């Protein structure tokens, strides 16, 4: 099994620092994103039969909510407790909270076991900088959950 977090001997920002940055970003505004699902999701998945889904880096949950409104059971992962709180409240307002699970979670710590019928990750951040998520490893791990 591959490890999503890169290992470096240089000093690196830890997960708590990254989570803190995202938490500050979400907490600084009432709504950070548009509230609409990523354009690719409806384009690709409108006709798919509902099943179980995992959304990595779900933010305030527009993709999670879109899927759940169509009958999917969805787990949304994000570093920000504020973002997950917004997802959870919106799922309750829409009457779909029984199909939505929001988790404050660092994808670099691994992913839920699955299996899932669909795994999405439109906006997870990573890169080559020390402490960043290894996106190739993360997406390979995500694909193994399907």
Coordinates of N, CA and C in Angstrom, one line a residue:
X1 N 0.8 -1.2 0.0 CA 0.0 0.0 0.0 C 0.9 1.2 0.0
X2 N 0.6 2.2 -0.8 CA 1.3 3.4 -0.9 C 1.0 4.4 0.2
X3 N 1.9 5.2 0.5 CA 1.6 6.2 1.5 C 1.4 7.6 0.9
X4 N 0.2 8.2 1.0 CA -0.1 9.4 0.4 C 0.8 10.6 0.8
X5 N 1.3 10.6 2.0 CA 2.1 11.8 2.4 C 3.5 11.5 2.1
X6 N 4.2 12.5 1.4 CA 5.6 12.4 1.1 C 6.4 12.4 2.3
X7 N 7.5 11.7 2.3 CA 8.4 11.7 3.5 C 9.7 12.5 3.0
X8 N 10.0 13.5 3.8 CA 11.2 14.4 3.6 C 12.0 14.5 4.8
X9 N 13.3 14.7 4.7 CA 14.1 15.0 5.9 C 14.1 16.4 6.3
X10 N 13.7 17.3 5.3 CA 13.6 18.7 5.6 C 12.5 19.0 6.6
X11 N 12.6 20.2 7.3 CA 11.4 20.5 8.1 C 10.2 20.7 7.2
X12 N 9.1 20.3 7.6 CA 7.9 20.4 6.8 C 6.7 20.8 7.7
X13 N 5.7 21.5 7.0 CA 4.5 21.8 7.8 C 3.8 20.5 8.1
X14 N 3.3 20.5 9.3 CA 2.6 19.3 9.7 C 1.1 19.4 9.3
X15 N 0.4 18.3 9.4 CA -1.0 18.3 9.1 C -1.8 19.3 9.9
X16 N -1.5 19.5 11.1 CA -2.2 20.5 12.0 C -2.1 21.9 11.4
X17 N -0.9 22.2 10.9 CA -0.7 23.5 10.3 C -1.5 23.7 9.0
X18 N -1.6 22.7 8.2 CA -2.4 22.7 7.0 C -3.8 22.8 7.3
X19 N -4.3 22.0 8.3 CA -5.7 22.0 8.7 C -6.0 23.4 9.3
X20 N -5.1 24.0 10.0 CA -5.3 25.3 10.6 C -5.5 26.4 9.5
X21 N -4.7 26.3 8.5 CA -4.8 27.3 7.3 C -6.1 27.1 6.7
X22 N -6.6 25.9 6.4 CA -7.9 25.7 5.8 C -9.0 26.2 6.7
X23 N -8.9 25.9 8.0 CA -9.9 26.3 8.9 C -10.0 27.8 8.9
X24 N -8.9 28.5 9.0 CA -9.0 29.9 9.0 C -9.6 30.5 7.7
X25 N -9.3 29.8 6.6 CA -9.9 30.3 5.3 C -11.4 30.1 5.3
X26 N -11.9 29.0 5.7 CA -13.4 28.8 5.8 C -14.0 29.7 6.8
X27 N -13.4 29.8 8.0 CA -14.0 30.6 9.0 C -14.0 32.1 8.7
X28 N -13.2 32.5 7.8 CA -13.2 34.0 7.5 C -14.3 34.5 6.6
X29 N -15.1 33.6 6.0 CA -16.3 33.9 5.2 C -17.5 33.1 5.5
X30 N -18.6 33.6 5.1 CA -19.9 32.8 5.4 C -19.9 31.6 4.5
X31 N -19.5 31.7 3.2 CA -19.5 30.6 2.3 C -18.3 30.8 1.4
X32 N -17.4 29.8 1.3 CA -16.2 30.0 0.5 C -16.4 29.7 -1.0
X33 N -17.2 28.6 -1.3 CA -17.4 28.2 -2.6 C -18.8 28.5 -3.1
X34 N -19.1 28.2 -4.4 CA -20.4 28.6 -5.0 C -21.6 27.9 -4.5
X35 N -21.4 26.7 -4.0 CA -22.5 25.9 -3.6 C -23.1 25.0 -4.7
X36 N -22.5 25.1 -5.9 CA -22.8 24.3 -7.0 C -21.8 23.1 -7.2
X37 N -22.3 22.0 -7.6 CA -21.3 20.9 -7.8 C -20.3 21.2 -9.0
X38 N -19.2 20.6 -8.9 CA -18.2 20.7 -10.0 C -18.9 20.3 -11.3
X39 N -18.6 21.1 -12.3 CA -19.3 20.9 -13.6 C -19.1 19.4 -14.1
X40 N -18.0 18.8 -13.9 CA -17.8 17.4 -14.4 C -18.7 16.4 -13.7
X41 N -19.1 16.6 -12.5 CA -19.9 15.6 -11.8 C -21.3 15.4 -12.4
X42 N -22.1 16.4 -12.6 CA -23.4 16.2 -13.3 C -23.2 15.7 -14.7
X43 N -22.2 16.2 -15.4 CA -22.0 15.8 -16.7 C -21.7 14.3 -16.8
X44 N -20.9 13.8 -15.9 CA -20.6 12.4 -16.0 C -21.6 11.5 -15.3
X45 N -22.1 11.9 -14.1 CA -22.8 11.0 -13.2 C -24.3 11.1 -13.2
X46 N -24.9 11.9 -14.0 CA -26.3 12.1 -13.9 C -27.1 10.8 -14.1
X47 N -26.7 10.0 -15.0 CA -27.4 8.8 -15.4 C -26.9 7.5 -14.6
X48 N -26.0 7.7 -13.8 CA -25.5 6.5 -13.0 C -26.4 6.1 -11.9
X49 N -26.5 4.8 -11.7 CA -27.3 4.3 -10.6 C -26.6 4.7 -9.3
X50 N -27.4 5.1 -8.3 CA -26.8 5.5 -7.0 C -26.2 4.3 -6.3
X51 N -25.2 4.6 -5.5 CA -24.5 3.6 -4.7 C -23.8 4.3 -3.6
X52 N -22.6 3.9 -3.3 CA -21.8 4.5 -2.2 C -20.7 5.3 -2.9
X53 N -20.4 6.5 -2.3 CA -19.4 7.4 -2.8 C -18.5 8.0 -1.7
X54 N -17.3 8.3 -2.1 CA -16.4 9.0 -1.2 C -15.9 10.2 -2.0
X55 N -16.0 11.4 -1.3 CA -15.5 12.6 -1.9 C -14.3 13.1 -1.0
X56 N -13.1 13.2 -1.6 CA -11.9 13.6 -0.9 C -11.7 15.1 -1.1
X57 N -11.6 15.8 0.0 CA -11.5 17.3 -0.1 C -12.8 17.9 -0.5
X58 N -13.8 17.6 0.3 CA -15.2 18.0 -0.1 C -15.5 19.4 0.2
X59 N -14.7 20.1 1.0 CA -15.1 21.5 1.3 C -16.4 21.6 1.9
X60 N -17.2 22.5 1.5 CA -18.6 22.7 2.1 C -19.6 21.7 1.5
X61 N -19.2 20.8 0.6 CA -19.9 19.7 0.2 C -20.9 19.7 -0.9
X62 N -20.7 20.6 -1.9 CA -21.6 20.7 -3.0 C -21.7 19.4 -3.8
X63 N -20.6 18.8 -4.0 CA -20.6 17.5 -4.7 C -21.2 16.4 -3.9
X64 N -20.9 16.4 -2.6 CA -21.5 15.4 -1.7 C -23.1 15.5 -1.7
X65 N -23.5 16.8 -1.6 CA -25.0 17.0 -1.6 C -25.6 16.7 -2.9
X66 N -25.0 17.0 -4.0 CA -25.6 16.7 -5.3 C -25.8 15.2 -5.4
X67 N -24.7 14.4 -5.0 CA -24.9 13.0 -5.1 C -26.0 12.4 -4.2
X68 N -25.9 12.9 -2.9 CA -26.9 12.5 -2.0 C -28.4 12.8 -2.4
X69 N -28.6 13.9 -3.0 CA -29.9 14.3 -3.5 C -30.4 13.3 -4.6
X70 N -29.5 12.6 -5.2 CA -29.8 11.6 -6.2 C -29.7 10.2 -5.7
X71 N -29.7 10.0 -4.4 CA -29.8 8.7 -3.8 C -28.5 8.1 -3.4
X72 N -27.4 8.7 -3.6 CA -26.1 8.1 -3.2 C -25.9 8.3 -1.7
X73 N -25.2 7.3 -1.1 CA -24.8 7.4 0.3 C -23.3 7.9 0.2
X74 N -23.0 9.0 0.8 CA -21.7 9.7 0.5 C -21.0 10.0 1.8
X75 N -19.7 9.7 1.8 CA -18.8 10.2 2.8 C -18.0 11.3 2.2
X76 N -18.0 12.5 2.9 CA -17.2 13.6 2.5 C -16.1 13.9 3.5
X77 N -14.8 14.0 3.0 CA -13.7 14.2 3.9 C -13.1 15.6 3.6
X78 N -12.8 16.3 4.7 CA -12.1 17.6 4.5 C -11.4 17.9 5.8
X79 N -10.3 18.8 5.6 CA -9.5 19.2 6.8 C -10.2 20.2 7.7
X80 N -11.2 20.9 7.2 CA -11.8 22.0 8.0 C -13.1 21.5 8.7
X81 N -13.1 21.7 10.0 CA -14.3 21.5 10.7 C -15.5 22.4 10.3
X82 N -15.1 23.6 10.0 CA -16.1 24.6 9.6 C -16.8 24.1 8.3
X83 N -16.0 23.7 7.3 CA -16.5 23.2 6.1 C -17.4 22.0 6.3
X84 N -17.0 21.1 7.1 CA -17.8 19.9 7.4 C -19.1 20.3 8.1
X85 N -19.0 21.2 9.0 CA -20.2 21.7 9.7 C -21.2 22.3 8.7
X86 N -20.7 23.0 7.7 CA -21.6 23.6 6.7 C -22.3 22.5 5.9
X87 N -21.5 21.5 5.5 CA -22.0 20.3 4.8 C -23.1 19.6 5.6
X88 N -22.8 19.4 6.8 CA -23.8 18.7 7.7 C -25.1 19.5 7.8
X89 N -25.0 20.7 8.1 CA -26.2 21.6 8.2 C -27.0 21.6 6.9
X90 N -26.3 21.7 5.8 CA -27.1 21.8 4.5 C -27.7 20.4 4.2
X91 N -27.1 19.4 4.5 CA -27.7 18.0 4.4 C -28.9 17.9 5.2
X92 N -28.9 18.4 6.4 CA -30.1 18.4 7.3 C -31.2 19.3 6.7
X93 N -30.8 20.5 6.2 CA -31.9 21.4 5.6 C -32.5 20.7 4.4
X94 N -31.7 20.0 3.7 CA -32.3 19.3 2.5 C -33.0 18.0 2.7
X95 N -32.9 17.5 4.0 CA -33.6 16.3 4.4 C -32.8 15.0 3.9
X96 N -31.5 15.2 3.7 CA -30.7 14.0 3.1 C -29.6 13.6 4.1
X97 N -29.7 14.0 5.3 CA -28.6 13.8 6.3 C -28.4 12.3 6.5
X98 N -29.4 11.4 6.3 CA -29.2 10.0 6.5 C -28.3 9.4 5.4
X99 N -28.1 10.1 4.3 CA -27.2 9.6 3.2 C -25.8 10.3 3.2
X100 N -25.6 11.3 4.1 CA -24.4 12.1 4.1 C -23.6 11.9 5.4
X101 N -22.3 11.6 5.3 CA -21.4 11.5 6.4 C -20.3 12.5 6.1
X102 N -20.1 13.5 6.9 CA -19.0 14.4 6.8 C -18.0 14.1 7.9
X103 N -16.7 14.0 7.5 CA -15.7 13.7 8.4 C -14.5 14.8 8.3
X104 N -14.1 15.3 9.4 CA -12.9 16.1 9.5 C -11.8 15.1 9.4
X105 N -11.0 15.1 8.3 CA -10.0 14.1 8.1 C -8.9 14.6 7.1
X106 N -7.7 14.2 7.4 CA -6.6 14.5 6.5 C -6.4 13.3 5.6
X107 N -6.6 13.5 4.3 CA -6.5 12.3 3.4 C -5.1 11.7 3.4
X108 N -4.1 12.5 3.9 CA -2.7 11.9 4.0 C -2.6 10.9 5.1
X109 N -3.6 10.8 6.0 CA -3.6 9.8 7.0 C -4.3 8.5 6.5
X110 N -4.7 8.4 5.3 CA -5.3 7.2 4.7 C -6.8 7.5 4.4
X111 N -7.4 6.6 3.7 CA -8.8 6.7 3.3 C -9.7 5.7 3.9
X112 N -11.0 5.9 4.1 CA -11.9 4.9 4.6 C -11.7 3.6 3.7
X113 N -12.0 2.5 4.3 CA -11.7 1.2 3.6 C -12.6 1.0 2.4
X114 N -13.8 1.4 2.4 CA -14.6 1.1 1.2 C -15.1 -0.3 1.3
X115 N -15.5 -0.9 0.2 CA -15.4 -0.4 -1.2 C -16.5 0.7 -1.5
X116 N -16.2 1.5 -2.5 CA -17.1 2.5 -2.9 C -17.4 2.3 -4.4
X117 N -18.6 2.7 -4.8 CA -19.0 2.7 -6.2 C -18.4 3.8 -7.0
X118 N -18.0 4.9 -6.3 CA -17.5 6.1 -6.9 C -16.6 6.8 -5.9
X119 N -15.5 7.3 -6.3 CA -14.6 8.1 -5.5 C -14.3 9.3 -6.3
X120 N -14.5 10.5 -5.7 CA -14.2 11.8 -6.4 C -13.3 12.6 -5.6
X121 N -12.5 13.4 -6.3 CA -11.6 14.3 -5.7 C -11.3 15.4 -6.7
X122 N -12.1 16.5 -6.7 CA -11.9 17.5 -7.7 C -10.9 18.6 -7.2
X123 N -10.9 18.8 -5.9 CA -10.1 20.0 -5.5 C -9.1 19.7 -4.4
X124 N -8.7 18.4 -4.2 CA -7.7 18.2 -3.1 C -6.4 18.8 -3.6
X125 N -5.6 19.3 -2.6 CA -4.4 20.0 -2.9 C -3.2 19.2 -2.5
X126 N -2.2 19.2 -3.3 CA -1.0 18.5 -3.1 C 0.1 19.0 -3.9
X127 N 1.2 18.4 -3.9 CA 2.3 18.8 -4.8 C 3.6 18.3 -4.4
X128 N 4.7 18.9 -4.8 CA 6.0 18.4 -4.5 C 6.7 19.1 -3.3
X129 N 6.0 20.1 -2.7 CA 6.6 20.7 -1.6 C 6.7 19.8 -0.4
X130 N 7.7 20.0 0.5 CA 7.7 19.2 1.7 C 6.4 19.3 2.5
X131 N 5.9 18.1 2.9 CA 4.7 18.1 3.7 C 3.4 18.0 2.8
X132 N 3.5 18.1 1.5 CA 2.3 18.1 0.7 C 1.9 16.6 0.4
X133 N 0.6 16.5 0.1 CA 0.1 15.2 -0.3 C 0.8 14.8 -1.6
X134 N 1.1 13.5 -1.7 CA 1.5 12.9 -2.9 C 0.3 12.5 -3.7
X135 N -0.1 13.3 -4.6 CA -1.4 13.1 -5.3 C -1.4 11.8 -6.1
X136 N -0.3 11.4 -6.7 CA -0.3 10.1 -7.4 C -0.6 9.0 -6.4
X137 N 0.0 9.0 -5.3 CA -0.2 7.9 -4.3 C -1.7 8.0 -3.8
X138 N -2.1 9.2 -3.5 CA -3.5 9.4 -3.0 C -4.5 8.9 -4.0
X139 N -4.4 9.3 -5.2 CA -5.4 8.9 -6.2 C -5.3 7.4 -6.6
X140 N -4.1 6.8 -6.5 CA -4.0 5.3 -6.6 C -4.7 4.6 -5.5
X141 N -4.5 5.2 -4.3 CA -5.2 4.6 -3.1 C -6.7 4.8 -3.2
X142 N -7.1 5.9 -3.7 CA -8.6 6.2 -3.9 C -9.1 5.2 -5.0
X143 N -8.4 5.0 -6.1 CA -8.9 4.1 -7.1 C -9.0 2.6 -6.6
X144 N -8.1 2.3 -5.7 CA -8.2 0.9 -5.1 C -9.5 0.8 -4.2
X145 N -10.1 1.8 -3.9 CA -11.3 1.8 -3.0 C -12.6 1.5 -3.9
X146 N -12.5 1.6 -5.2 CA -13.6 1.4 -6.1 C -13.8 0.0 -6.5

